[in-house]
Amino acid sequence: MLNGLLDGVLRYRGFIADSIKRDFQSRYQSSFLGALWLILQPVAIIVVYTVIFAELMRTRLADMHGPFAYSIFLCSGILTWGLFTETLKNLVRVFITHANILKKLSFPRICLPIIIACSAMINFCIIFSLFMIFLIVSGNFPGWIILEMIPVLIIQMTFTIGLGIILGVMNVFVRDIEQFVSILLQFWFWFTPIVYVSKTLPESVRGLLKLNPMTSIITSYQNIFLYHSGPDWWGLMPVAVISLLLIVMGWRMFKKHSADIVDEL
């Protein structure tokens, strides 16, 4: 099954590359500021939260000195959360958005989630490179420990793609799923320690946060960029297992209903 999937993806790699290029161009070519919107939106969010929460959280980050401590803490969460939400939202509506292509062209349908994931990663790399420049200029670059974000990123993308494919298939048959996910992500954001430090919360609430898979992922990035220490790999293990289960469930669900998806569209 895996070999057949890889063969199909490799055979249509040109289609995937062209689709990613068209997606990026169509998103920004008719805009006056173009790709600058990719940078302005997260920067605006970071500035707003910094102004509101910086003084409040400064004492909570007492073990991390420096004028940019909270900004680094915030960027570590906001940027990677943005990758998560962009990927998930686009995967939820991927089959509906590309309904015409699914009906007219014959290609491995799994190419569509790959295109979504790659497009989101390109956008993330652009804004993340600016974050890296900021860390270097401000003297806060974590060094070689930054390489430990790669397995964390793989776990995050596996989790997101698996969940996104499952919800994307469901959304074809129940169109309320997309609206539900939009609302869910608003609550999910505040249930994840992105703008606040988890130790500011009561012990009982901290226990609930541990049930959130994104808590371990976001905390891992914060440890790398703020404290220059490695992630809690044991804490990430349950998330890695859940991610693998989701990707397997998503693939089986997609394969089972691929014909029904085209008929429903």
Short mmCIF file of N, CA and C in Angstrom, two decimals, residues 103-196:
data_model
loop_
_atom_site.label_atom_id
_atom_site.label_comp_id
_atom_site.label_asym_id
_atom_site.label_seq_id
_atom_site.Cartn_x
_atom_site.Cartn_y
_atom_site.Cartn_z
N LYS A 103 -13.37 15.93 -10.21
CA LYS A 103 -14.33 15.40 -11.17
C LYS A 103 -13.76 15.26 -12.57
N LYS A 104 -12.83 16.15 -12.94
CA LYS A 104 -12.37 16.19 -14.32
C LYS A 104 -11.05 15.47 -14.57
N LEU A 105 -10.18 15.42 -13.56
CA LEU A 105 -8.84 14.86 -13.76
C LEU A 105 -8.68 13.55 -13.01
N SER A 106 -7.83 12.70 -13.57
CA SER A 106 -7.51 11.42 -12.92
C SER A 106 -6.09 11.51 -12.36
N PHE A 107 -5.99 11.48 -11.06
CA PHE A 107 -4.69 11.54 -10.38
C PHE A 107 -4.89 10.98 -8.97
N PRO A 108 -3.80 10.61 -8.30
CA PRO A 108 -3.93 10.11 -6.92
C PRO A 108 -4.50 11.20 -6.02
N ARG A 109 -5.67 10.96 -5.46
CA ARG A 109 -6.36 11.99 -4.68
C ARG A 109 -5.54 12.44 -3.46
N ILE A 110 -4.64 11.58 -3.00
CA ILE A 110 -3.84 11.91 -1.84
C ILE A 110 -2.87 13.05 -2.14
N CYS A 111 -2.71 13.39 -3.42
CA CYS A 111 -1.85 14.52 -3.79
C CYS A 111 -2.38 15.83 -3.22
N LEU A 112 -3.70 15.94 -3.09
CA LEU A 112 -4.28 17.19 -2.61
C LEU A 112 -3.85 17.53 -1.17
N PRO A 113 -3.95 16.60 -0.20
CA PRO A 113 -3.43 16.92 1.14
C PRO A 113 -1.94 17.23 1.14
N ILE A 114 -1.18 16.58 0.26
CA ILE A 114 0.26 16.85 0.18
C ILE A 114 0.49 18.28 -0.29
N ILE A 115 -0.29 18.72 -1.28
CA ILE A 115 -0.17 20.09 -1.79
C ILE A 115 -0.48 21.10 -0.68
N ILE A 116 -1.54 20.83 0.08
CA ILE A 116 -1.94 21.72 1.18
C ILE A 116 -0.82 21.81 2.21
N ALA A 117 -0.28 20.66 2.61
CA ALA A 117 0.76 20.62 3.64
C ALA A 117 2.02 21.34 3.16
N CYS A 118 2.42 21.12 1.92
CA CYS A 118 3.63 21.74 1.39
C CYS A 118 3.46 23.26 1.26
N SER A 119 2.30 23.70 0.82
CA SER A 119 2.03 25.13 0.70
C SER A 119 2.12 25.81 2.07
N ALA A 120 1.53 25.17 3.08
CA ALA A 120 1.58 25.72 4.43
C ALA A 120 3.00 25.77 4.96
N MET A 121 3.80 24.74 4.64
CA MET A 121 5.19 24.70 5.09
C MET A 121 6.02 25.80 4.45
N ILE A 122 5.76 26.09 3.17
CA ILE A 122 6.48 27.17 2.49
C ILE A 122 6.17 28.51 3.15
N ASN A 123 4.89 28.76 3.43
CA ASN A 123 4.50 29.99 4.11
C ASN A 123 5.16 30.09 5.48
N PHE A 124 5.19 28.95 6.19
CA PHE A 124 5.80 28.92 7.51
C PHE A 124 7.29 29.21 7.44
N CYS A 125 7.97 28.64 6.47
CA CYS A 125 9.42 28.83 6.34
C CYS A 125 9.77 30.30 6.07
N ILE A 126 8.90 30.99 5.32
CA ILE A 126 9.16 32.40 5.03
C ILE A 126 9.13 33.24 6.30
N ILE A 127 8.05 33.11 7.08
CA ILE A 127 7.93 33.89 8.30
C ILE A 127 8.89 33.41 9.36
N PHE A 128 9.17 32.10 9.39
CA PHE A 128 10.07 31.55 10.39
C PHE A 128 11.51 32.02 10.15
N SER A 129 11.88 32.21 8.89
CA SER A 129 13.23 32.70 8.59
C SER A 129 13.44 34.10 9.17
N LEU A 130 12.39 34.92 9.17
CA LEU A 130 12.49 36.24 9.78
C LEU A 130 12.66 36.14 11.29
N PHE A 131 11.98 35.17 11.88
CA PHE A 131 12.14 34.92 13.32
C PHE A 131 13.57 34.51 13.64
N MET A 132 14.18 33.70 12.76
CA MET A 132 15.57 33.30 12.95
C MET A 132 16.51 34.50 12.88
N ILE A 133 16.24 35.40 11.94
CA ILE A 133 17.06 36.61 11.82
C ILE A 133 16.96 37.44 13.10
N PHE A 134 15.74 37.55 13.62
CA PHE A 134 15.53 38.29 14.87
C PHE A 134 16.33 37.66 16.01
N LEU A 135 16.31 36.34 16.12
CA LEU A 135 17.05 35.65 17.18
C LEU A 135 18.55 35.89 17.06
N ILE A 136 19.06 35.85 15.83
CA ILE A 136 20.49 36.06 15.61
C ILE A 136 20.90 37.49 15.95
N VAL A 137 20.13 38.46 15.45
CA VAL A 137 20.45 39.87 15.67
C VAL A 137 20.36 40.23 17.15
N SER A 138 19.38 39.66 17.85
CA SER A 138 19.19 39.98 19.28
C SER A 138 20.08 39.15 20.19
N GLY A 139 20.87 38.25 19.62
CA GLY A 139 21.78 37.42 20.43
C GLY A 139 21.09 36.31 21.18
N ASN A 140 19.94 35.85 20.67
CA ASN A 140 19.18 34.79 21.36
C ASN A 140 19.07 33.51 20.55
N PHE A 141 19.91 33.36 19.53
CA PHE A 141 19.85 32.14 18.72
C PHE A 141 20.24 30.93 19.57
N PRO A 142 19.43 29.87 19.55
CA PRO A 142 19.68 28.74 20.47
C PRO A 142 20.85 27.84 20.11
N GLY A 143 21.42 28.00 18.92
CA GLY A 143 22.54 27.14 18.52
C GLY A 143 22.06 25.83 17.92
N TRP A 144 22.90 24.79 18.05
CA TRP A 144 22.60 23.51 17.41
C TRP A 144 21.35 22.84 17.97
N ILE A 145 20.92 23.26 19.15
CA ILE A 145 19.72 22.67 19.75
C ILE A 145 18.50 22.92 18.88
N ILE A 146 18.61 23.89 17.97
CA ILE A 146 17.48 24.21 17.09
C ILE A 146 17.12 23.03 16.19
N LEU A 147 18.08 22.15 15.92
CA LEU A 147 17.82 20.98 15.07
C LEU A 147 16.80 20.04 15.70
N GLU A 148 16.64 20.14 17.02
CA GLU A 148 15.68 19.26 17.70
C GLU A 148 14.24 19.66 17.41
N MET A 149 14.06 20.80 16.76
CA MET A 149 12.69 21.17 16.38
C MET A 149 12.21 20.35 15.18
N ILE A 150 13.13 19.75 14.43
CA ILE A 150 12.75 19.00 13.23
C ILE A 150 11.83 17.82 13.57
N PRO A 151 12.21 16.93 14.53
CA PRO A 151 11.26 15.85 14.88
C PRO A 151 9.97 16.36 15.48
N VAL A 152 10.04 17.48 16.20
CA VAL A 152 8.81 18.07 16.76
C VAL A 152 7.90 18.53 15.63
N LEU A 153 8.51 19.15 14.62
CA LEU A 153 7.75 19.62 13.46
C LEU A 153 7.14 18.45 12.70
N ILE A 154 7.87 17.35 12.59
CA ILE A 154 7.35 16.16 11.91
C ILE A 154 6.14 15.61 12.67
N ILE A 155 6.25 15.56 14.00
CA ILE A 155 5.12 15.08 14.82
C ILE A 155 3.92 16.00 14.63
N GLN A 156 4.16 17.31 14.65
CA GLN A 156 3.07 18.27 14.48
C GLN A 156 2.38 18.11 13.13
N MET A 157 3.15 18.00 12.06
CA MET A 157 2.56 17.89 10.73
C MET A 157 1.84 16.56 10.55
N THR A 158 2.40 15.49 11.13
CA THR A 158 1.72 14.19 11.06
C THR A 158 0.38 14.25 11.77
N PHE A 159 0.37 14.85 12.95
CA PHE A 159 -0.87 15.02 13.72
C PHE A 159 -1.88 15.85 12.93
N THR A 160 -1.42 16.96 12.35
CA THR A 160 -2.31 17.88 11.64
C THR A 160 -2.87 17.25 10.37
N ILE A 161 -2.01 16.59 9.61
CA ILE A 161 -2.46 15.98 8.35
C ILE A 161 -3.44 14.85 8.61
N GLY A 162 -3.13 14.00 9.61
CA GLY A 162 -4.05 12.91 9.94
C GLY A 162 -5.41 13.43 10.36
N LEU A 163 -5.41 14.39 11.27
CA LEU A 163 -6.68 14.97 11.73
C LEU A 163 -7.38 15.70 10.60
N GLY A 164 -6.62 16.41 9.78
CA GLY A 164 -7.21 17.18 8.69
C GLY A 164 -7.86 16.31 7.63
N ILE A 165 -7.23 15.19 7.29
CA ILE A 165 -7.82 14.29 6.29
C ILE A 165 -9.13 13.70 6.81
N ILE A 166 -9.14 13.28 8.08
CA ILE A 166 -10.36 12.72 8.67
C ILE A 166 -11.49 13.75 8.62
N LEU A 167 -11.20 14.97 9.07
CA LEU A 167 -12.22 16.02 9.08
C LEU A 167 -12.59 16.45 7.66
N GLY A 168 -11.60 16.41 6.74
CA GLY A 168 -11.87 16.78 5.35
C GLY A 168 -12.83 15.82 4.68
N VAL A 169 -12.66 14.53 4.94
CA VAL A 169 -13.59 13.52 4.40
C VAL A 169 -14.98 13.72 5.00
N MET A 170 -15.03 13.92 6.30
CA MET A 170 -16.32 14.13 6.97
C MET A 170 -17.02 15.38 6.45
N ASN A 171 -16.23 16.41 6.14
CA ASN A 171 -16.81 17.68 5.71
C ASN A 171 -17.51 17.58 4.36
N VAL A 172 -17.11 16.63 3.53
CA VAL A 172 -17.77 16.42 2.24
C VAL A 172 -19.22 15.99 2.45
N PHE A 173 -19.45 15.17 3.46
CA PHE A 173 -20.77 14.61 3.69
C PHE A 173 -21.58 15.41 4.72
N VAL A 174 -20.87 16.09 5.64
CA VAL A 174 -21.53 16.94 6.63
C VAL A 174 -20.85 18.30 6.59
N ARG A 175 -21.41 19.27 5.88
CA ARG A 175 -20.75 20.54 5.64
C ARG A 175 -20.62 21.41 6.89
N ASP A 176 -21.25 21.01 7.99
CA ASP A 176 -21.12 21.77 9.24
C ASP A 176 -19.74 21.60 9.86
N ILE A 177 -18.99 20.60 9.42
CA ILE A 177 -17.69 20.30 10.02
C ILE A 177 -16.76 21.50 9.92
N GLU A 178 -16.74 22.17 8.76
CA GLU A 178 -15.84 23.31 8.57
C GLU A 178 -16.13 24.43 9.56
N GLN A 179 -17.41 24.73 9.78
CA GLN A 179 -17.78 25.77 10.73
C GLN A 179 -17.43 25.35 12.15
N PHE A 180 -17.65 24.08 12.43
CA PHE A 180 -17.33 23.56 13.77
C PHE A 180 -15.84 23.68 14.06
N VAL A 181 -15.00 23.37 13.08
CA VAL A 181 -13.55 23.45 13.26
C VAL A 181 -13.11 24.88 13.51
N SER A 182 -13.70 25.84 12.81
CA SER A 182 -13.36 27.25 13.02
C SER A 182 -13.62 27.69 14.45
N ILE A 183 -14.74 27.26 14.99
CA ILE A 183 -15.07 27.60 16.39
C ILE A 183 -14.16 26.84 17.34
N LEU A 184 -13.93 25.56 17.04
CA LEU A 184 -13.08 24.73 17.90
C LEU A 184 -11.68 25.32 18.02
N LEU A 185 -11.12 25.81 16.92
CA LEU A 185 -9.77 26.34 16.95
C LEU A 185 -9.66 27.58 17.83
N GLN A 186 -10.72 28.36 17.95
CA GLN A 186 -10.69 29.52 18.83
C GLN A 186 -10.55 29.10 20.28
N PHE A 187 -11.31 28.07 20.69
CA PHE A 187 -11.19 27.56 22.06
C PHE A 187 -9.86 26.83 22.24
N TRP A 188 -9.46 26.09 21.22
CA TRP A 188 -8.22 25.31 21.28
C TRP A 188 -7.02 26.22 21.49
N PHE A 189 -7.03 27.39 20.86
CA PHE A 189 -5.93 28.35 21.01
C PHE A 189 -5.73 28.72 22.48
N TRP A 190 -6.83 29.05 23.15
CA TRP A 190 -6.72 29.48 24.55
C TRP A 190 -6.53 28.31 25.49
N PHE A 191 -6.75 27.11 25.02
CA PHE A 191 -6.51 25.90 25.82
C PHE A 191 -5.07 25.41 25.64
N THR A 192 -4.28 26.19 24.90
CA THR A 192 -2.88 25.87 24.65
C THR A 192 -2.01 27.00 25.19
N PRO A 193 -0.95 26.71 25.94
CA PRO A 193 -0.11 27.77 26.53
C PRO A 193 0.75 28.49 25.51
N ILE A 194 0.11 29.38 24.75
CA ILE A 194 0.80 30.15 23.71
C ILE A 194 1.08 31.57 24.17
N VAL A 195 0.06 32.24 24.71
CA VAL A 195 0.24 33.63 25.17
C VAL A 195 0.43 33.69 26.69
N TYR A 196 0.23 32.59 27.37
CA TYR A 196 0.42 32.55 28.82
C TYR A 196 1.31 31.37 29.18
#
